Amino acid sequence: MPMRSDSYRRHLLLATIAAVLLVLSPYAAGLARSAPGTGFEEGMTLLLEEDFGRKAAGVDMLAESSDPRAESILETMLAGELFYLKENRTLVQARPEGDGFAARAILGDADLGTVAKRKLKKIAINNSLRGQLESALARLRLSNADAGVRAEAVNKMLATVTPESRAQWAGYLQSETDPAVQAALRAALALTVLRDGSAGPAERRAAVAQLAGHLHPTVRNELARLLAGEPEAPIRKAAQRALEGIDARLAWLDFFETFFFGLSLGSVLVLAAIGLAITFGVIGVINMAHGELIMLGAYTAFVLQQLLPDAIGTALVLSIPTAFVVAGLVGMAIERTIIRFLYGRPLETLLATFGVSLILQQAVRSIFSPLNRSVATPAWMSGAIQLNAVLSLTTNRVVILLFSLLVFAGLALLLKKSSIGLQVRAVAQNRAMARAMGVRAARVDALTFGLGSGIAGIAGVALSQLTNVGPNLGQAYIVDSFMVVVFGGVGNLWGTLLGGLTLGVTNKFLEPWTGAVMAKILVLVFIVLFIQKRPQGLFPQKGRAAAG
Amino acid sequence: MKLRQRHFVALLVLLAGSIASGSALAADTIKVGVLHSLSGTMAISETTLKDTMLMLVEEQNKKGGLLGKKLEAVVVDPASNWPLFAEKARELIEKQKVTAVFGCWTSVSRKSVLPVFEELNSLLFYPVQYEGEESSKNVFYTGAAPNQQAIPAVDYLMGLGVKRWVLAGTDYVYPRTTNKILEAYLKSKGVAAGDIMINYTPFGHSDWQSIVSEIKKFGAAGKKTAVVSTINGDANVPFYKELGNQGVTADVIPVVAFSVGEEELSGIDTKPLVGHLAAWNYFMSVDNETNETFIETWHKFIKNEKRVTNDPMEAHYIGFNMWVKAVEKAGTTDATAVQEAIIGIAVPNLSGGYSAMMPNHHITKPVLIGEIQADGQFQTVWQTKGLVVGDEWSDYLDGSKDLISDWRAPLACGNFNVKTGKCSAKK
């Protein structure tokens, strides 16, 4: 049964060769600074080979050729945009455009226009080649004009620096002027010393001092390794102190990161629940179809992206008001046709809206198919903001956190400052009195329900960036939404905000200890106990409304 | 007024139900049951398999049917509701008198219908990769057992020099059993307990920030790390999105998944995922004529050129053709006769070879490992040279390593203990 086939052994062999090349290449690069063009042509032809080992050799030749064109070629290859024309085997850069590819020759930079797919063959890459390309590019980028790129390149190479490359690193350090890159280069130099078995105690001690406070994981691993095998007690002590310093900072960063994760989860909960806080909190309707209104918002984002395939970012921004209108109208239709006949009968409302939720789900299944739909993430929402070597905040989460606060602030202002907000609050506080004062309660009910539903639609747009857009999207959030509203205190927007954030942060701090499954259970148990103690939630309503 | 409305709705529901089950009665057809969820959470995966079955039946009818009769597919909807699976299975066998059933996706649904099939002695073809540790006289497992998917994938990664392992899964029976087998296997290969991290998440988990960050930290210890993912269904999309955003790329920490196929990828933007791996017995990108014909037929049947094919579809293709051949060989659709006839039958699979039904009711398959491409397809990077026989009782678990299954007479036992020489099922 074990698969010791020939192809397996061949792959193993190739992987070994690639690894050896990888280790040796910085050394080779240091020595082989010969005339430009050496190996460039040969490397280019090797890239066309089917065999991954030959391609790997080609990549190395290009990287070492010190040819100025090498960097962009390797970048193109890593991005999966490197092709060759089947007729004359010339390398081209090609991006999908319509039915074919927009191609441009790599050498000579001639624009070839749109080329049919069958005329091109892709230069396929696999994982080990991808890793090799990354490190080759890092090497080439050491002399990039942008200091940020240089620092990143050095950090990327830290894991693989070898004692032999010491002189090379020293050379880079001498000509470097940017302080951040200098710090990274010093760490690299220190690592060459620690990895060198022949380095003397004084050198080792200086290297340890150099590395203190450096957060890169490689540095921590190297110090830990040193601590285990170092014969000199003072150096051991210095390494120990450096490690403790790093660990203390890591613990803080860890705490901060978990806190951010919690806020981010909390902001999603708030977004999902805030619409419900209005429909459930203000007019007291248990709307089980709330999740499906979120789902409609997410599908609106999908449809708009389908309509504007070339501007997915704009489509996403446009889908915020569109989703508000779509979900709001559906919500108002539900209120006018079903819920208004059931006011004051919570059990029937619950059942009826549950039915509506099933109908909406199956409708979406019939219209869009039961498969998940892909909503693309615009470039300004992908990736992460790198704060230091270990801490980064993912951009989409930061955007959604800010967005959710913005939605909350907007809603709070609307209820507080506008005349419709005043009417909504009046009806919520005392329906009979409000009617006596001339407020058209039925109209306010419809508008309030529409507002809550519209906000659910907006939440759907945000969720389309985090999770699946599919018929089941709503179900995943309905329980959490009710949990947040009940915990925060029914009828209180601030309660929803604080409740959502508290639950998010609690969940994330529990998760590393207990695992995701247990954390969720513990949060539920906590809420059950809390509601036992304070049935009105965090912020109970006061005065006459509470009595009613 | 309201009462009448309610009656009207009830009537509509009844009507819709009777149309859906399509109970056209015709005496001269052979009925085939299709038991896949068309609504509820599992509809996302199972609807495609229902369509695949309808296509296979249609194709067979074009070739003249079976034993001179037309085939008729009877479709029911168990609605992702596990007890309903058992009810619907009973309805198919007792009321509709189907000769064989193709269906189920989750292991719970299979466990739920198993007693029904054994009691009424009917046949179930189960097309999804599963955790093993089961062998029934009435079930044919055309998906992969752990040794046809999980273990070769781990072998492949070990060959690439992976030393630290994250076993991440959804919290239910398939990932738990598979991870138990993998943990035992890794330890038998000398991996220390400290180099294995096991993590379970609830169904539909959507907030992966902490877990991905934990994986990142686990992988920063200086040894090559890989993630073996048995994360199921919908939870994969946010997981992969988070991986992409936190910069966990395939060349640093590759993720090999057992539940992510072409269909799951069609719902995600795959650019940040390029290079992550999946282990299956079939990829849509496999280049051979049988597969090309299959894809063409599928596109024509479903009337959509963009639809993808995937591994469980291939399993139904193999299972259905095996059943057809077995019925032809036996000359009857009688369940016992087909059970005897089907063992040893070999039919073409879509990855360019033949698959055969083994005496343990599992089939032989090649194992393929593919890297995700930017277009949502897989590029095969490794493949077993020959076929791998499905191993129902894992060799790496204490409770099952002495058990074998052989449904041929005279043994006819699903869990024969080779040490004690006893069949534990026959008490």
Short mmCIF file of N, CA and C in Angstrom, two decimals, chain A residues 104-211:
data_model
loop_
_atom_site.label_atom_id
_atom_site.label_comp_id
_atom_site.label_asym_id
_atom_site.label_seq_id
_atom_site.Cartn_x
_atom_site.Cartn_y
_atom_site.Cartn_z
N ARG A 104 2.31 40.08 -24.63
CA ARG A 104 3.35 41.06 -24.95
C ARG A 104 4.66 40.30 -24.82
N ALA A 105 5.53 40.49 -25.81
CA ALA A 105 6.78 39.73 -25.84
C ALA A 105 7.66 40.16 -24.68
N ILE A 106 8.34 39.18 -24.05
CA ILE A 106 9.19 39.49 -22.91
C ILE A 106 10.44 40.23 -23.36
N LEU A 107 11.07 39.74 -24.43
CA LEU A 107 12.27 40.41 -24.94
C LEU A 107 11.85 41.34 -26.06
N GLY A 108 12.26 42.57 -25.98
CA GLY A 108 11.89 43.51 -27.03
C GLY A 108 10.61 44.25 -26.69
N ASP A 109 9.81 43.70 -25.76
CA ASP A 109 8.64 44.41 -25.24
C ASP A 109 7.63 44.78 -26.32
N ALA A 110 7.48 43.91 -27.36
CA ALA A 110 6.54 44.22 -28.44
C ALA A 110 5.14 43.78 -28.03
N ASP A 111 4.15 44.64 -28.26
CA ASP A 111 2.76 44.29 -27.95
C ASP A 111 2.21 43.38 -29.04
N LEU A 112 1.74 42.20 -28.66
CA LEU A 112 1.29 41.23 -29.65
C LEU A 112 -0.23 41.23 -29.80
N GLY A 113 -0.92 42.10 -29.07
CA GLY A 113 -2.38 42.14 -29.15
C GLY A 113 -3.01 40.93 -28.49
N THR A 114 -4.23 40.60 -28.89
CA THR A 114 -4.91 39.45 -28.31
C THR A 114 -4.55 38.17 -29.05
N VAL A 115 -4.13 37.18 -28.28
CA VAL A 115 -3.71 35.90 -28.86
C VAL A 115 -4.67 34.82 -28.38
N ALA A 116 -5.05 33.91 -29.28
CA ALA A 116 -5.98 32.84 -28.91
C ALA A 116 -5.32 31.91 -27.90
N LYS A 117 -6.15 31.33 -27.02
CA LYS A 117 -5.65 30.50 -25.93
C LYS A 117 -4.85 29.30 -26.44
N ARG A 118 -5.32 28.69 -27.56
CA ARG A 118 -4.65 27.45 -27.99
C ARG A 118 -3.28 27.71 -28.59
N LYS A 119 -2.95 28.99 -28.91
CA LYS A 119 -1.63 29.28 -29.47
C LYS A 119 -0.58 29.43 -28.38
N LEU A 120 -1.04 29.52 -27.13
CA LEU A 120 -0.13 29.76 -26.02
C LEU A 120 0.03 28.51 -25.17
N LYS A 121 1.19 28.39 -24.55
CA LYS A 121 1.36 27.33 -23.55
C LYS A 121 1.91 27.99 -22.30
N LYS A 122 1.28 27.67 -21.15
CA LYS A 122 1.68 28.30 -19.91
C LYS A 122 2.95 27.65 -19.36
N ILE A 123 3.84 28.47 -18.80
CA ILE A 123 5.00 27.93 -18.09
C ILE A 123 4.50 27.56 -16.70
N ALA A 124 4.20 26.26 -16.52
CA ALA A 124 3.61 25.82 -15.26
C ALA A 124 4.65 25.87 -14.14
N ILE A 125 4.22 26.25 -12.94
CA ILE A 125 5.13 26.20 -11.80
C ILE A 125 4.49 25.40 -10.68
N ASN A 126 5.30 24.80 -9.84
CA ASN A 126 4.74 24.08 -8.69
C ASN A 126 5.28 24.72 -7.41
N ASN A 127 4.95 24.14 -6.28
CA ASN A 127 5.28 24.79 -5.01
C ASN A 127 6.77 24.99 -4.77
N SER A 128 7.58 23.96 -5.10
CA SER A 128 9.00 24.12 -4.78
C SER A 128 9.60 25.19 -5.69
N LEU A 129 9.11 25.23 -6.94
CA LEU A 129 9.57 26.27 -7.86
C LEU A 129 9.14 27.65 -7.37
N ARG A 130 7.92 27.70 -6.82
CA ARG A 130 7.38 28.95 -6.31
C ARG A 130 8.27 29.47 -5.17
N GLY A 131 8.65 28.56 -4.26
CA GLY A 131 9.54 28.94 -3.17
C GLY A 131 10.87 29.43 -3.69
N GLN A 132 11.38 28.73 -4.72
CA GLN A 132 12.66 29.11 -5.29
C GLN A 132 12.58 30.48 -5.94
N LEU A 133 11.48 30.73 -6.64
CA LEU A 133 11.29 32.05 -7.27
C LEU A 133 11.26 33.15 -6.23
N GLU A 134 10.53 32.86 -5.12
CA GLU A 134 10.43 33.87 -4.06
C GLU A 134 11.82 34.23 -3.55
N SER A 135 12.66 33.21 -3.30
CA SER A 135 13.96 33.54 -2.70
C SER A 135 14.89 34.15 -3.75
N ALA A 136 14.76 33.72 -5.02
CA ALA A 136 15.57 34.34 -6.06
C ALA A 136 15.20 35.82 -6.20
N LEU A 137 13.89 36.10 -6.14
CA LEU A 137 13.45 37.48 -6.25
C LEU A 137 13.93 38.30 -5.07
N ALA A 138 13.89 37.70 -3.87
CA ALA A 138 14.36 38.41 -2.68
C ALA A 138 15.81 38.81 -2.88
N ARG A 139 16.61 37.89 -3.43
CA ARG A 139 18.02 38.17 -3.66
C ARG A 139 18.19 39.36 -4.62
N LEU A 140 17.38 39.32 -5.72
CA LEU A 140 17.49 40.40 -6.70
C LEU A 140 17.02 41.74 -6.12
N ARG A 141 16.05 41.64 -5.19
CA ARG A 141 15.47 42.88 -4.66
C ARG A 141 16.35 43.54 -3.59
N LEU A 142 17.43 42.87 -3.21
CA LEU A 142 18.31 43.47 -2.20
C LEU A 142 18.86 44.79 -2.70
N SER A 143 18.88 44.97 -4.04
CA SER A 143 19.39 46.24 -4.55
C SER A 143 18.28 47.07 -5.17
N ASN A 144 17.04 46.83 -4.72
CA ASN A 144 15.90 47.61 -5.21
C ASN A 144 16.01 49.07 -4.73
N ALA A 145 15.39 49.98 -5.49
CA ALA A 145 15.49 51.40 -5.13
C ALA A 145 14.64 51.72 -3.89
N ASP A 146 13.58 50.97 -3.67
CA ASP A 146 12.66 51.23 -2.56
C ASP A 146 13.16 50.57 -1.27
N ALA A 147 13.36 51.37 -0.21
CA ALA A 147 13.90 50.83 1.04
C ALA A 147 12.99 49.76 1.64
N GLY A 148 11.67 49.97 1.54
CA GLY A 148 10.71 49.00 2.08
C GLY A 148 10.88 47.65 1.43
N VAL A 149 11.05 47.64 0.11
CA VAL A 149 11.24 46.39 -0.64
C VAL A 149 12.53 45.72 -0.21
N ARG A 150 13.59 46.53 -0.02
CA ARG A 150 14.88 45.96 0.41
C ARG A 150 14.75 45.30 1.77
N ALA A 151 14.08 46.00 2.71
CA ALA A 151 13.95 45.45 4.07
C ALA A 151 13.17 44.13 4.03
N GLU A 152 12.11 44.11 3.24
CA GLU A 152 11.31 42.91 3.14
C GLU A 152 12.12 41.76 2.55
N ALA A 153 12.96 42.11 1.56
CA ALA A 153 13.80 41.08 0.92
C ALA A 153 14.76 40.49 1.94
N VAL A 154 15.40 41.35 2.74
CA VAL A 154 16.34 40.85 3.75
C VAL A 154 15.60 39.94 4.73
N ASN A 155 14.44 40.39 5.21
CA ASN A 155 13.68 39.59 6.18
C ASN A 155 13.30 38.24 5.61
N LYS A 156 12.97 38.22 4.33
CA LYS A 156 12.58 36.97 3.69
C LYS A 156 13.77 36.00 3.64
N MET A 157 14.98 36.57 3.54
CA MET A 157 16.15 35.70 3.39
C MET A 157 16.74 35.26 4.72
N LEU A 158 16.24 35.84 5.84
CA LEU A 158 16.85 35.54 7.14
C LEU A 158 16.90 34.04 7.42
N ALA A 159 15.83 33.33 7.05
CA ALA A 159 15.75 31.91 7.40
C ALA A 159 16.85 31.11 6.72
N THR A 160 17.36 31.61 5.58
CA THR A 160 18.30 30.79 4.82
C THR A 160 19.71 31.36 4.75
N VAL A 161 20.03 32.37 5.58
CA VAL A 161 21.40 32.92 5.46
C VAL A 161 22.43 31.88 5.90
N THR A 162 23.53 31.84 5.20
CA THR A 162 24.58 30.85 5.48
C THR A 162 25.85 31.58 5.94
N PRO A 163 26.69 30.91 6.72
CA PRO A 163 27.93 31.55 7.19
C PRO A 163 28.79 32.05 6.02
N GLU A 164 28.74 31.33 4.90
CA GLU A 164 29.60 31.70 3.76
C GLU A 164 29.23 33.06 3.18
N SER A 165 27.97 33.48 3.36
CA SER A 165 27.53 34.72 2.71
C SER A 165 27.83 35.95 3.56
N ARG A 166 28.65 35.79 4.61
CA ARG A 166 28.88 36.87 5.55
C ARG A 166 29.46 38.12 4.90
N ALA A 167 30.49 37.91 4.08
CA ALA A 167 31.15 39.06 3.45
C ALA A 167 30.16 39.84 2.59
N GLN A 168 29.29 39.06 1.92
CA GLN A 168 28.29 39.69 1.06
C GLN A 168 27.35 40.58 1.86
N TRP A 169 26.86 40.06 3.00
CA TRP A 169 25.96 40.86 3.84
C TRP A 169 26.67 42.10 4.36
N ALA A 170 27.94 41.94 4.77
CA ALA A 170 28.71 43.08 5.26
C ALA A 170 28.80 44.15 4.17
N GLY A 171 29.00 43.70 2.94
CA GLY A 171 29.07 44.63 1.82
C GLY A 171 27.79 45.41 1.66
N TYR A 172 26.66 44.68 1.73
CA TYR A 172 25.36 45.35 1.62
C TYR A 172 25.19 46.39 2.73
N LEU A 173 25.60 46.00 3.95
CA LEU A 173 25.41 46.87 5.11
C LEU A 173 26.19 48.17 4.92
N GLN A 174 27.40 48.03 4.35
CA GLN A 174 28.26 49.19 4.19
C GLN A 174 27.63 50.23 3.25
N SER A 175 26.99 49.75 2.19
CA SER A 175 26.45 50.70 1.21
C SER A 175 25.00 51.10 1.54
N GLU A 176 24.45 50.54 2.63
CA GLU A 176 23.04 50.83 2.96
C GLU A 176 22.93 52.10 3.79
N THR A 177 21.92 52.93 3.48
CA THR A 177 21.75 54.18 4.23
C THR A 177 20.47 54.19 5.06
N ASP A 178 19.48 53.39 4.65
CA ASP A 178 18.20 53.42 5.35
C ASP A 178 18.30 52.68 6.69
N PRO A 179 17.88 53.30 7.81
CA PRO A 179 18.06 52.66 9.12
C PRO A 179 17.30 51.34 9.27
N ALA A 180 16.09 51.25 8.71
CA ALA A 180 15.32 50.02 8.86
C ALA A 180 16.00 48.86 8.14
N VAL A 181 16.50 49.14 6.94
CA VAL A 181 17.19 48.08 6.20
C VAL A 181 18.49 47.73 6.90
N GLN A 182 19.15 48.74 7.44
CA GLN A 182 20.40 48.48 8.19
C GLN A 182 20.14 47.51 9.34
N ALA A 183 19.05 47.75 10.07
CA ALA A 183 18.73 46.89 11.21
C ALA A 183 18.54 45.44 10.74
N ALA A 184 17.80 45.28 9.62
CA ALA A 184 17.56 43.94 9.09
C ALA A 184 18.87 43.30 8.66
N LEU A 185 19.74 44.10 8.02
CA LEU A 185 21.02 43.56 7.54
C LEU A 185 21.90 43.15 8.72
N ARG A 186 21.87 43.95 9.80
CA ARG A 186 22.66 43.59 10.98
C ARG A 186 22.19 42.26 11.55
N ALA A 187 20.86 42.07 11.56
CA ALA A 187 20.33 40.79 12.04
C ALA A 187 20.84 39.66 11.16
N ALA A 188 20.84 39.89 9.85
CA ALA A 188 21.31 38.85 8.93
C ALA A 188 22.77 38.52 9.21
N LEU A 189 23.58 39.58 9.42
CA LEU A 189 25.00 39.39 9.70
C LEU A 189 25.19 38.59 10.99
N ALA A 190 24.41 38.98 12.02
CA ALA A 190 24.51 38.30 13.31
C ALA A 190 24.16 36.82 13.14
N LEU A 191 23.15 36.55 12.31
CA LEU A 191 22.76 35.15 12.08
C LEU A 191 23.87 34.37 11.40
N THR A 192 24.61 35.01 10.44
CA THR A 192 25.71 34.30 9.80
C THR A 192 26.76 33.91 10.84
N VAL A 193 26.93 34.77 11.84
CA VAL A 193 27.91 34.46 12.90
C VAL A 193 27.43 33.27 13.73
N LEU A 194 26.15 33.34 14.18
CA LEU A 194 25.64 32.29 15.05
C LEU A 194 25.60 30.94 14.34
N ARG A 195 25.42 30.97 13.03
CA ARG A 195 25.34 29.70 12.30
C ARG A 195 26.73 29.19 11.91
N ASP A 196 27.73 29.99 12.19
CA ASP A 196 29.10 29.62 11.83
C ASP A 196 29.74 28.92 13.03
N GLY A 197 30.07 27.65 12.89
CA GLY A 197 30.65 26.89 13.98
C GLY A 197 32.00 27.44 14.43
N SER A 198 32.72 28.15 13.54
CA SER A 198 34.08 28.58 13.86
C SER A 198 34.15 29.99 14.45
N ALA A 199 32.98 30.64 14.64
CA ALA A 199 33.01 31.99 15.18
C ALA A 199 33.44 31.96 16.65
N GLY A 200 34.25 32.94 17.05
CA GLY A 200 34.78 32.98 18.42
C GLY A 200 33.74 33.48 19.41
N PRO A 201 33.99 33.32 20.73
CA PRO A 201 33.04 33.73 21.77
C PRO A 201 32.72 35.22 21.70
N ALA A 202 33.72 36.08 21.45
CA ALA A 202 33.47 37.52 21.41
C ALA A 202 32.50 37.85 20.30
N GLU A 203 32.75 37.22 19.15
CA GLU A 203 31.87 37.45 18.00
C GLU A 203 30.44 37.00 18.32
N ARG A 204 30.35 35.82 18.96
CA ARG A 204 29.03 35.27 19.27
C ARG A 204 28.28 36.20 20.22
N ARG A 205 29.05 36.72 21.23
CA ARG A 205 28.39 37.57 22.20
C ARG A 205 27.88 38.84 21.53
N ALA A 206 28.70 39.42 20.64
CA ALA A 206 28.27 40.63 19.91
C ALA A 206 27.03 40.33 19.08
N ALA A 207 27.02 39.14 18.48
CA ALA A 207 25.88 38.78 17.62
C ALA A 207 24.60 38.67 18.45
N VAL A 208 24.71 38.05 19.64
CA VAL A 208 23.53 37.92 20.51
C VAL A 208 23.02 39.30 20.90
N ALA A 209 23.98 40.21 21.26
CA ALA A 209 23.58 41.56 21.64
C ALA A 209 22.85 42.24 20.48
N GLN A 210 23.35 41.99 19.28
CA GLN A 210 22.75 42.58 18.09
C GLN A 210 21.31 42.11 17.89
N LEU A 211 21.06 40.83 18.23
CA LEU A 211 19.76 40.25 17.93
C LEU A 211 18.70 40.56 18.99
#
